[in-house]
Coordinates of N, CA and C in Angstrom, one line a residue:
Chain A
A1 N 138.6 78.7 91.1 CA 138.2 77.2 90.9 C 139.1 76.6 89.7
Q2 N 139.3 75.3 90.0 CA 140.3 74.5 89.2 C 139.7 74.4 87.8
T3 N 140.4 74.3 86.7 CA 140.0 74.1 85.5 C 141.1 73.1 84.7
V4 N 140.5 72.3 83.7 CA 141.2 71.4 83.0 C 141.0 71.5 81.5
T5 N 142.2 71.7 80.8 CA 142.0 72.1 79.4 C 142.6 70.9 78.5
Q6 N 141.9 70.5 77.6 CA 142.5 69.6 76.6 C 142.5 70.2 75.3
S7 N 143.4 70.7 74.7 CA 143.5 71.5 73.5 C 143.2 70.9 72.2
Q8 N 143.4 69.6 72.2 CA 143.3 68.7 70.9 C 141.9 68.0 71.1
P9 N 140.9 68.3 70.3 CA 139.7 67.6 70.3 C 139.9 66.3 69.6
E10 N 140.7 66.2 68.7 CA 141.0 64.9 68.0 C 142.5 64.6 67.6
M11 N 142.9 63.4 67.7 CA 144.2 63.2 67.4 C 144.1 61.9 66.6
S12 N 145.2 61.6 65.8 CA 145.2 60.4 65.0 C 146.8 59.8 65.0
V13 N 146.8 58.6 65.1 CA 148.1 57.9 65.2 C 148.2 56.6 64.3
Q14 N 149.3 56.3 63.8 CA 149.5 55.1 63.1 C 149.8 54.1 64.0
E15 N 149.2 52.9 63.8 CA 149.6 51.7 64.8 C 151.0 51.5 64.8
A16 N 151.4 51.2 66.1 CA 152.7 50.9 66.4 C 153.7 52.2 66.6
E17 N 153.0 53.4 66.3 CA 153.8 54.6 66.6 C 153.4 55.2 67.8
T18 N 153.8 56.3 68.2 CA 153.8 56.9 69.5 C 153.0 58.2 69.4
V19 N 152.1 58.5 70.3 CA 151.3 59.7 70.3 C 151.3 60.4 71.6
T20 N 151.1 61.6 71.7 CA 151.1 62.4 73.0 C 149.9 63.2 72.9
L21 N 149.1 63.2 74.1 CA 147.9 63.9 74.2 C 148.2 64.9 75.3
S22 N 147.8 66.1 75.0 CA 148.1 67.3 75.9 C 147.1 67.6 76.8
C23 N 147.4 68.0 78.0 CA 146.4 68.5 79.1 C 147.1 69.5 79.8
T24 N 146.4 70.6 80.1 CA 147.0 71.8 81.1 C 145.9 72.0 82.0
Y25 N 146.3 72.6 83.3 CA 145.3 72.7 84.3 C 145.6 74.0 85.0
D26 N 144.7 74.5 85.7 CA 144.9 75.6 86.5 C 144.4 75.3 87.9
T27 N 145.3 75.8 89.0 CA 145.1 75.5 90.3 C 145.8 76.4 91.0
S28 N 145.4 76.7 92.3 CA 146.3 77.4 93.2 C 146.8 76.5 94.4
E29 N 146.3 75.3 94.2 CA 146.6 74.3 95.1 C 148.1 73.7 95.0
S30 N 148.8 73.3 96.1 CA 150.1 72.6 95.8 C 149.9 71.1 95.8
D31 N 148.9 70.6 96.5 CA 148.8 69.1 96.5 C 147.4 68.5 95.9
Y32 N 147.6 67.8 94.9 CA 146.5 67.3 94.1 C 147.0 66.0 93.2
Y33 N 145.9 65.5 92.7 CA 146.0 64.3 91.8 C 145.7 64.5 90.4
L34 N 146.3 64.0 89.5 CA 146.0 64.1 88.0 C 145.7 62.5 87.5
F35 N 144.8 62.6 86.6 CA 144.4 61.3 86.1 C 144.2 61.3 84.5
W36 N 144.5 60.2 83.9 CA 143.9 60.1 82.4 C 143.0 59.0 82.5
Y37 N 141.7 59.1 81.9 CA 140.8 58.1 81.7 C 140.6 57.9 80.3
K38 N 140.5 56.6 79.9 CA 140.1 56.3 78.6 C 138.6 55.7 78.6
Q39 N 137.9 56.3 77.5 CA 136.6 55.9 77.2 C 136.4 55.3 75.9
P40 N 136.4 54.0 75.7 CA 136.3 53.2 74.4 C 134.8 53.3 74.0
P41 N 134.6 53.0 72.8 CA 133.1 53.0 72.4 C 132.2 52.3 73.3
S42 N 132.6 51.3 74.2 CA 131.6 50.8 75.1 C 131.2 51.7 76.1
R43 N 131.8 53.0 76.1 CA 131.5 54.1 77.0 C 132.1 53.8 78.4
Q44 N 132.6 52.8 78.8 CA 133.0 52.5 80.1 C 134.2 53.5 80.3
M45 N 134.4 54.2 81.5 CA 135.3 55.0 81.9 C 136.5 54.1 82.7
I46 N 137.6 54.2 82.0 CA 138.8 53.3 82.5 C 139.9 54.1 82.9
L47 N 140.4 54.0 84.1 CA 141.5 54.6 84.6 C 142.8 54.2 83.9
V48 N 143.5 55.0 83.2 CA 144.7 54.6 82.5 C 146.0 54.9 83.4
I49 N 146.0 56.0 84.1 CA 147.2 56.3 84.8 C 147.0 57.5 85.8
R50 N 147.7 57.6 86.9 CA 147.4 58.3 88.1 C 148.9 59.1 88.4
Q51 N 148.8 60.3 88.8 CA 150.1 61.1 89.1 C 149.7 61.9 90.4
E52 N 150.5 61.6 91.4 CA 150.4 62.5 92.6 C 151.3 63.8 92.5
A53 N 150.8 65.0 92.9 CA 151.6 66.1 92.5 C 152.8 66.2 93.2
Y54 N 152.9 65.6 94.4 CA 154.1 65.7 95.3 C 155.3 64.9 94.7
K55 N 155.0 63.8 93.7 CA 156.1 63.0 93.3 C 156.7 63.7 92.0
Q56 N 157.9 63.7 92.1 CA 158.6 64.4 90.9 C 158.8 63.3 89.7
Q57 N 158.8 62.0 90.1 CA 158.9 61.0 89.1 C 157.6 60.9 88.3
N58 N 157.6 60.8 86.8 CA 156.5 60.6 86.0 C 155.9 59.3 86.2
A59 N 154.6 59.0 86.3 CA 154.2 57.8 86.4 C 154.1 57.1 85.0
T60 N 154.2 55.8 85.1 CA 154.3 54.9 84.0 C 153.4 53.6 84.2
E61 N 152.8 53.2 83.2 CA 152.0 51.8 83.2 C 152.0 51.4 81.9
N62 N 152.9 50.4 81.8 CA 153.1 49.7 80.6 C 153.5 50.6 79.4
R63 N 152.6 50.6 78.4 CA 152.8 51.6 77.3 C 152.4 53.2 77.5
F64 N 151.8 53.2 78.5 CA 151.4 54.6 79.0 C 152.2 55.3 79.9
S65 N 152.6 56.6 79.4 CA 153.4 57.4 80.5 C 153.0 58.8 80.4
V66 N 153.3 59.5 81.6 CA 152.9 60.9 81.6 C 154.3 61.8 81.6
N67 N 154.0 63.0 81.2 CA 155.0 64.0 81.4 C 154.4 65.1 82.2
F68 N 154.6 65.1 83.5 CA 154.2 66.0 84.4 C 155.1 67.0 84.8
Q69 N 154.7 68.3 84.5 CA 155.4 69.5 84.6 C 154.6 70.4 85.7
K70 N 154.9 70.3 86.9 CA 154.3 71.0 87.8 C 154.1 72.5 87.7
A71 N 155.3 73.0 87.4 CA 155.5 74.5 87.3 C 154.6 75.0 86.2
A72 N 154.8 74.1 85.2 CA 154.0 74.7 83.9 C 152.5 74.2 84.0
K73 N 152.1 73.5 85.0 CA 150.8 72.9 85.1 C 150.3 72.2 83.8
S74 N 151.3 71.2 83.5 CA 151.0 70.5 82.3 C 151.2 69.0 82.7
F75 N 150.3 68.2 81.9 CA 150.1 66.8 82.3 C 149.9 66.0 80.9
S76 N 150.8 65.7 80.2 CA 150.6 65.1 78.9 C 150.7 63.5 78.9
L77 N 150.0 62.9 78.2 CA 150.0 61.4 78.1 C 150.6 60.9 77.0
K78 N 151.6 60.0 77.1 CA 152.3 59.5 75.8 C 151.9 58.1 75.8
I79 N 151.4 57.6 74.6 CA 151.2 56.1 74.3 C 152.2 55.7 73.3
S80 N 152.8 54.7 73.8 CA 153.8 54.2 72.9 C 153.3 52.8 72.2
D81 N 153.9 52.6 71.1 CA 153.5 51.3 70.4 C 151.9 51.3 70.3
S82 N 151.3 52.3 69.7 CA 149.9 52.3 69.8 C 149.2 51.0 69.0
Q83 N 148.3 50.8 69.7 CA 147.4 49.6 69.2 C 146.0 50.1 68.8
L84 N 145.3 49.1 68.0 CA 144.0 49.5 67.5 C 143.1 49.6 68.7
G85 N 143.4 48.7 69.8 CA 142.5 49.0 71.1 C 142.6 50.1 71.7
D86 N 143.5 51.0 71.4 CA 143.9 52.3 72.1 C 142.9 53.3 71.6
A87 N 142.2 53.1 70.5 CA 141.4 54.0 70.0 C 140.1 54.3 71.0
A88 N 140.0 55.5 71.4 CA 139.1 55.8 72.4 C 138.9 57.4 72.5
M89 N 138.1 57.8 73.5 CA 138.2 59.2 74.1 C 139.0 59.1 75.3
Y90 N 140.0 60.3 75.3 CA 140.7 60.3 76.5 C 140.4 61.5 77.3
F91 N 140.2 61.4 78.6 CA 139.9 62.5 79.4 C 141.1 62.7 80.4
C92 N 141.5 63.9 80.6 CA 142.4 64.4 81.7 C 141.5 64.8 82.8
A93 N 142.0 64.6 84.1 CA 141.1 65.0 85.3 C 142.0 65.5 86.4
Y94 N 141.4 66.3 87.3 CA 142.2 66.8 88.3 C 141.3 66.5 89.5
R95 N 142.1 66.4 90.7 CA 141.3 66.1 91.9 C 142.3 66.8 93.0
S96 N 141.6 67.5 93.8 CA 142.4 68.0 95.1 C 142.8 67.1 96.0
E97 N 143.9 67.2 96.8 CA 144.2 66.2 97.9 C 143.3 66.4 99.0
S98 N 142.7 67.5 99.2 CA 142.0 67.8 100.4 C 140.7 67.1 100.3
Y99 N 140.0 66.8 101.3 CA 138.6 66.5 101.4 C 137.7 67.3 102.2
G100 N 136.7 67.8 101.5 CA 135.8 68.8 102.1 C 135.0 69.5 101.2
G101 N 133.9 69.6 101.4 CA 133.2 70.5 100.2 C 133.4 69.8 98.9
S102 N 133.5 70.7 97.9 CA 133.6 70.2 96.5 C 135.2 69.9 96.3
Q103 N 135.9 69.8 97.3 CA 137.3 69.6 97.0 C 137.7 68.1 96.5
G104 N 136.9 67.2 96.9 CA 137.0 65.9 96.5 C 136.8 65.5 95.1
N105 N 136.1 66.4 94.4 CA 135.5 66.2 93.1 C 136.5 66.0 92.0
L106 N 136.2 65.2 91.1 CA 137.1 65.2 89.8 C 136.5 66.2 88.8
I107 N 137.6 67.0 88.3 CA 137.3 67.9 87.5 C 137.8 67.5 86.0
F108 N 137.1 67.4 85.1 CA 137.4 66.7 83.8 C 137.8 67.8 82.6
G109 N 138.6 67.6 81.9 CA 138.7 68.2 80.5 C 137.6 67.8 79.6
K110 N 137.6 68.3 78.4 CA 136.6 68.0 77.4 C 136.9 66.8 76.5
G111 N 138.0 66.2 76.7 CA 138.4 65.1 76.1 C 139.2 65.2 74.7
T112 N 139.8 64.2 74.4 CA 140.6 64.1 72.9 C 140.2 62.7 72.4
K113 N 139.8 62.7 71.3 CA 139.3 61.5 70.6 C 140.6 61.1 69.7
L114 N 141.0 59.9 70.2 CA 142.1 59.4 69.6 C 141.7 58.3 68.5
S115 N 142.1 58.2 67.3 CA 142.0 57.3 66.3 C 143.3 56.6 66.1
V116 N 143.2 55.3 65.8 CA 144.4 54.6 65.4 C 144.4 54.0 64.1
K117 N 145.1 54.3 63.2 CA 145.1 53.7 61.9 C 145.9 52.6 61.7
P118 N 145.3 51.6 61.1 CA 146.1 50.2 60.7 C 147.2 50.4 59.8
Chain B
E1 N 133.0 40.9 92.8 CA 133.7 41.8 92.0 C 133.3 43.2 92.5
A2 N 134.2 44.1 92.7 CA 134.0 45.5 93.0 C 133.5 46.2 91.8
Q3 N 132.3 46.8 92.1 CA 131.8 47.6 91.0 C 130.8 48.5 91.3
V4 N 130.5 49.5 90.4 CA 129.4 50.3 90.5 C 128.3 50.0 89.5
T5 N 127.2 49.7 89.9 CA 126.0 49.2 89.2 C 125.0 50.3 88.8
Q6 N 124.8 50.7 87.5 CA 123.7 51.6 87.3 C 122.6 51.1 86.5
N7 N 121.4 51.4 86.6 CA 120.2 50.9 86.0 C 119.4 52.1 85.6
P8 N 118.7 52.1 84.4 CA 118.8 51.2 83.4 C 120.1 51.7 82.5
R9 N 120.5 50.9 81.5 CA 121.6 51.2 80.7 C 121.1 52.2 79.5
Y10 N 119.9 52.0 79.0 CA 119.3 52.8 78.1 C 118.0 53.1 78.7
L11 N 117.3 54.4 78.4 CA 116.1 54.9 78.8 C 115.5 56.0 77.8
I12 N 114.3 55.7 77.2 CA 113.8 56.7 76.4 C 112.5 57.0 77.2
T13 N 112.3 58.2 77.3 CA 111.1 58.7 78.2 C 110.5 60.0 77.6
V14 N 109.3 60.5 78.0 CA 108.5 61.7 77.5 C 108.8 62.7 78.5
T15 N 108.8 63.8 77.9 CA 108.9 65.1 78.8 C 107.9 65.1 80.0
G16 N 108.3 65.4 81.1 CA 107.6 65.6 82.2 C 107.4 64.2 83.1
K17 N 107.6 63.1 82.5 CA 107.3 61.8 83.2 C 108.5 61.5 84.1
K18 N 108.3 61.6 85.5 CA 109.3 61.3 86.5 C 110.1 60.2 86.3
L19 N 111.4 60.1 86.5 CA 112.1 59.0 86.4 C 113.3 58.7 87.3
T20 N 113.9 57.6 87.7 CA 114.8 57.4 88.5 C 115.8 56.5 88.0
V21 N 117.1 57.1 88.1 CA 118.3 56.1 87.7 C 118.9 55.6 88.9
T22 N 119.1 54.3 89.0 CA 119.7 53.8 90.3 C 121.2 53.6 90.1
C23 N 121.8 53.7 91.1 CA 123.3 53.5 91.4 C 123.7 52.9 92.6
S24 N 124.4 51.9 92.6 CA 124.7 51.1 93.9 C 126.2 50.6 93.6
Q25 N 126.9 50.8 94.8 CA 128.3 50.3 94.9 C 128.6 49.3 95.8
N26 N 129.4 48.2 95.8 CA 129.7 47.2 96.8 C 131.0 47.4 97.5
M27 N 131.6 48.6 97.5 CA 133.0 48.7 97.8 C 133.0 49.5 99.2
N28 N 131.9 49.8 99.7 CA 131.8 50.4 101.1 C 132.5 52.0 100.9
H29 N 132.3 52.6 99.7 CA 132.7 53.9 99.4 C 131.9 54.9 100.2
E30 N 132.7 55.9 100.8 CA 131.8 57.0 101.3 C 131.3 58.1 100.3
Y31 N 132.2 58.3 99.4 CA 132.0 59.3 98.3 C 131.4 58.8 97.0
M32 N 130.2 59.3 96.6 CA 129.7 59.1 95.4 C 129.3 60.3 94.6
S33 N 129.0 60.1 93.3 CA 128.9 61.4 92.5 C 128.1 61.0 91.2
W34 N 127.3 62.0 90.6 CA 126.7 61.8 89.3 C 127.4 62.8 88.4
Y35 N 127.6 62.4 87.1 CA 127.9 63.3 86.0 C 127.1 62.9 85.0
R36 N 127.2 64.0 84.0 CA 126.5 64.0 82.9 C 127.6 64.3 81.7
Q37 N 127.4 63.6 80.6 CA 128.6 63.6 79.7 C 127.8 64.0 78.3
D38 N 128.2 65.2 77.6 CA 127.6 65.7 76.5 C 128.9 65.9 75.5
P39 N 128.4 65.7 74.2 CA 129.6 66.1 73.1 C 130.3 67.4 73.2
G40 N 131.5 67.4 73.4 CA 132.1 68.8 73.4 C 132.2 69.3 74.8
L41 N 131.6 68.8 75.7 CA 131.5 69.3 77.0 C 132.2 68.6 78.0
G42 N 132.6 67.4 77.9 CA 133.3 66.6 78.8 C 132.3 66.1 79.7
L43 N 132.7 65.7 80.9 CA 131.8 65.4 82.0 C 131.6 66.3 83.1
R44 N 130.4 66.6 83.3 CA 130.0 67.7 84.3 C 129.4 67.2 85.6
Q45 N 129.8 67.5 86.7 CA 129.2 67.1 87.8 C 127.8 67.6 88.1
I46 N 126.9 66.7 88.5 CA 125.4 67.0 88.9 C 125.2 67.2 90.3
Y47 N 125.6 66.2 91.1 CA 125.4 66.0 92.4 C 126.5 65.2 93.0
Y48 N 126.9 65.4 94.2 CA 127.9 64.4 94.8 C 127.5 64.3 96.3
S49 N 128.0 63.1 96.8 CA 127.7 62.8 98.3 C 129.0 62.4 99.2
M50 N 129.2 62.9 100.1 CA 130.4 62.6 100.9 C 130.1 61.6 101.8
N51 N 128.9 61.3 102.2 CA 128.5 60.2 103.2 C 127.0 60.1 103.2
V52 N 126.5 59.2 104.0 CA 124.9 59.0 104.1 C 124.4 60.3 104.6
E53 N 123.3 60.7 104.0 CA 122.6 61.9 104.4 C 123.5 63.3 104.2
V54 N 124.6 63.2 103.5 CA 125.3 64.4 103.1 C 125.5 64.4 101.6
T55 N 124.5 65.4 101.0 CA 124.8 65.6 99.4 C 125.0 67.1 99.2
D56 N 125.4 67.3 98.1 CA 125.6 68.8 97.7 C 125.6 69.0 96.2
K57 N 125.3 70.3 95.7 CA 125.2 70.4 94.2 C 126.6 70.4 93.7
G58 N 126.6 69.9 92.4 CA 127.9 70.2 91.6 C 127.6 71.2 90.6
D59 N 128.2 71.1 89.6 CA 128.2 72.3 88.5 C 126.8 72.4 87.8
V60 N 126.1 71.4 87.6 CA 124.9 71.4 86.7 C 123.8 70.8 87.5
P61 N 123.2 71.2 88.7 CA 122.3 70.5 89.4 C 120.7 70.7 89.0
E62 N 120.5 71.8 88.2 CA 119.1 72.2 88.0 C 118.4 71.0 87.3
G63 N 117.2 70.6 87.8 CA 116.4 69.8 87.1 C 116.6 68.4 87.8
Y64 N 117.6 68.2 88.6 CA 117.9 66.9 89.2 C 117.8 66.8 90.8
K65 N 117.5 65.7 91.3 CA 117.5 65.5 92.7 C 118.3 64.1 93.2
V66 N 118.8 64.0 94.2 CA 119.5 62.8 94.6 C 119.1 62.6 96.0
S67 N 119.5 61.5 96.5 CA 119.4 61.1 98.0 C 120.3 60.0 98.4
R68 N 120.8 60.1 99.6 CA 121.7 59.1 100.1 C 121.3 58.6 101.4
K69 N 120.3 57.6 101.3 CA 119.8 57.1 102.6 C 120.7 56.0 103.2
E70 N 121.3 55.3 102.3 CA 122.1 54.2 102.5 C 123.4 54.5 101.8
K71 N 124.4 53.9 102.4 CA 125.7 54.2 102.0 C 126.1 53.6 100.5
R72 N 125.5 52.5 100.2 CA 125.7 51.9 99.1 C 124.9 52.5 97.7
N73 N 123.8 53.2 98.0 CA 122.8 53.6 96.9 C 122.8 55.2 96.9
F74 N 122.9 55.6 95.6 CA 122.9 57.0 95.3 C 122.0 57.2 94.1
P75 N 120.6 57.2 94.2 CA 119.8 57.3 92.9 C 119.7 58.7 92.4
L76 N 119.8 58.9 91.3 CA 119.4 60.1 90.5 C 118.0 60.3 90.0
I77 N 117.3 61.4 90.5 CA 115.8 61.6 90.4 C 115.6 62.7 89.2
L78 N 115.0 62.6 88.3 CA 114.5 63.7 87.5 C 113.0 63.7 87.6
E79 N 112.6 64.7 88.2 CA 111.2 65.0 88.5 C 110.3 65.3 87.4
S80 N 110.8 66.1 86.4 CA 110.0 66.5 85.3 C 111.1 66.6 84.2
P81 N 111.5 65.5 83.5 CA 112.6 65.5 82.6 C 112.1 66.5 81.3
S82 N 113.2 67.0 80.8 CA 113.1 67.9 79.7 C 114.0 67.4 78.7
P83 N 113.8 67.7 77.3 CA 114.8 67.1 76.2 C 116.2 67.7 76.5
N84 N 116.5 68.8 77.2 CA 117.8 69.2 77.3 C 118.6 68.3 78.4
Q85 N 117.8 67.5 79.0 CA 118.6 66.5 79.8 C 118.7 65.2 79.2
T86 N 118.6 65.2 77.9 CA 119.2 64.0 77.1 C 120.6 63.9 77.2
S87 N 121.1 62.8 77.6 CA 122.6 62.9 77.9 C 123.0 61.5 78.4
L88 N 124.3 61.3 78.5 CA 124.9 60.1 78.9 C 125.3 60.3 80.3
Y89 N 124.8 59.5 81.3 CA 124.9 59.8 82.7 C 125.8 58.7 83.4
F90 N 126.7 59.2 84.2 CA 127.6 58.3 84.8 C 127.4 58.4 86.3
C91 N 127.4 57.4 87.2 CA 127.6 57.4 88.6 C 128.9 56.9 88.9
A92 N 129.6 57.5 90.0 CA 131.0 57.0 90.3 C 131.1 57.0 91.9
S93 N 132.0 56.3 92.2 CA 132.2 56.3 93.7 C 133.7 56.3 94.0
S94 N 134.1 56.6 95.2 CA 135.5 56.8 95.6 C 135.6 56.5 97.1
S95 N 136.8 55.9 97.5 CA 137.0 55.7 98.9 C 137.9 56.9 99.5
R96 N 138.0 56.9 100.7 CA 138.8 57.8 101.5 C 140.1 57.1 102.0
S97 N 141.1 57.6 102.2 CA 142.4 57.1 102.7 C 143.0 58.1 103.6
G98 N 143.0 57.7 105.0 CA 143.7 58.8 105.7 C 142.9 60.2 105.8
G99 N 141.8 60.3 105.4 CA 141.2 61.5 105.3 C 141.2 62.2 103.9
Y100 N 142.0 61.7 103.0 CA 142.0 62.2 101.7 C 141.6 61.0 100.6
L101 N 141.0 61.6 99.5 CA 140.6 60.7 98.6 C 141.8 60.4 97.6
Y102 N 142.2 59.2 97.8 CA 143.4 58.9 97.2 C 143.2 58.5 95.6
D103 N 142.1 57.9 95.4 CA 142.1 57.2 94.0 C 141.1 58.2 93.2
G104 N 141.2 57.8 92.0 CA 140.2 58.3 91.1 C 138.8 57.7 91.4
Y105 N 138.0 57.7 90.6 CA 136.7 57.1 90.8 C 136.5 55.7 90.2
T106 N 135.6 55.1 90.7 CA 135.3 53.8 90.1 C 133.9 54.2 89.3
F107 N 133.7 54.0 88.1 CA 132.5 54.5 87.3 C 131.5 53.3 87.1
G108 N 130.2 53.6 87.0 CA 129.4 52.7 86.4 C 129.5 52.7 85.0
S109 N 128.6 51.8 84.5 CA 128.7 51.7 82.9 C 127.8 52.7 82.1
G110 N 127.2 53.5 82.9 CA 126.6 54.6 82.1 C 125.1 54.4 81.8
T111 N 124.3 55.5 81.7 CA 122.9 55.4 81.4 C 122.7 56.4 80.3
R112 N 122.2 55.9 79.2 CA 121.9 56.8 78.0 C 120.5 57.1 78.0
L113 N 120.2 58.4 78.3 CA 118.9 58.8 78.5 C 118.4 59.7 77.6
T114 N 117.3 59.5 76.8 CA 116.7 60.2 75.8 C 115.4 60.7 76.2
V115 N 115.2 61.9 76.1 CA 113.9 62.6 76.7 C 113.2 63.3 75.4
V116 N 112.0 62.8 74.9 CA 111.3 63.1 73.6 C 110.2 64.0 74.1

C-alpha cells in the first residue's frame, strides 16, 4: 500500500522569504500523480500544485514550485516570496494513475502547519 | 459555479442519535469520497464511490454508511454516533479522463461534527 510522509509537523518562515516543505512517499507503481493542498483557517481544501510522475519537468504555479525526485520518491514544495496569506496547513497527497478498486483514492500525509511571520 | 456542497457546516449531536451529512456535486463527476480529518492524523478516507450504486470502504469505515443512488449525491450516514466520531468531515469528487483520474479532488467546505 502507498504511504505519504510529511516529516515536518510545523514550519515557520519570514514574510518575503522562501520556505520548502518536505514530502516523501512509498509506492511500487511507476505512474501516479502527486499533489499539494493548502488548508487555510477557513478549512477549505485548495489544490496548490499537481505533478504527473511521467513528467521530468517540475511543476510550477506562480510562487509555488515543486522539486520532484522520482527515484528518491520525494516531492517537496517551495514557496517563494512568502506572504501572510500563505499561512495554512499544507498536505501532500498521492494518487495512482490507474482506475479501479481503491486505486483512484487520494492518500494524504499528515500535514505541515506553516506560519508566516510579518 | 462548479462545486461540492456539504450540509450542514456545523453539527452538534448526542450519542446514538442518527444523523446524515449531505453531499452534492454539480460537475457530473463519477467518483466521490468521504474523508475525516483529525489533528495529527491528516485526512483518512471513510468510503468512496466510483459510480452510481458502486461504493466501497476506505481506511476507517466503522460506524459509517453511505449510499449512491444518484450520480450527484453521496450522503454520509452515522446510524449511532459516538464521541470518537467527533471530527471534521470532507466530501470530495473527481472526474475521469480517458479511464484515468486525472485531477485531484474538488472538496466541499467541510462539516464540523461534535458528538457529546
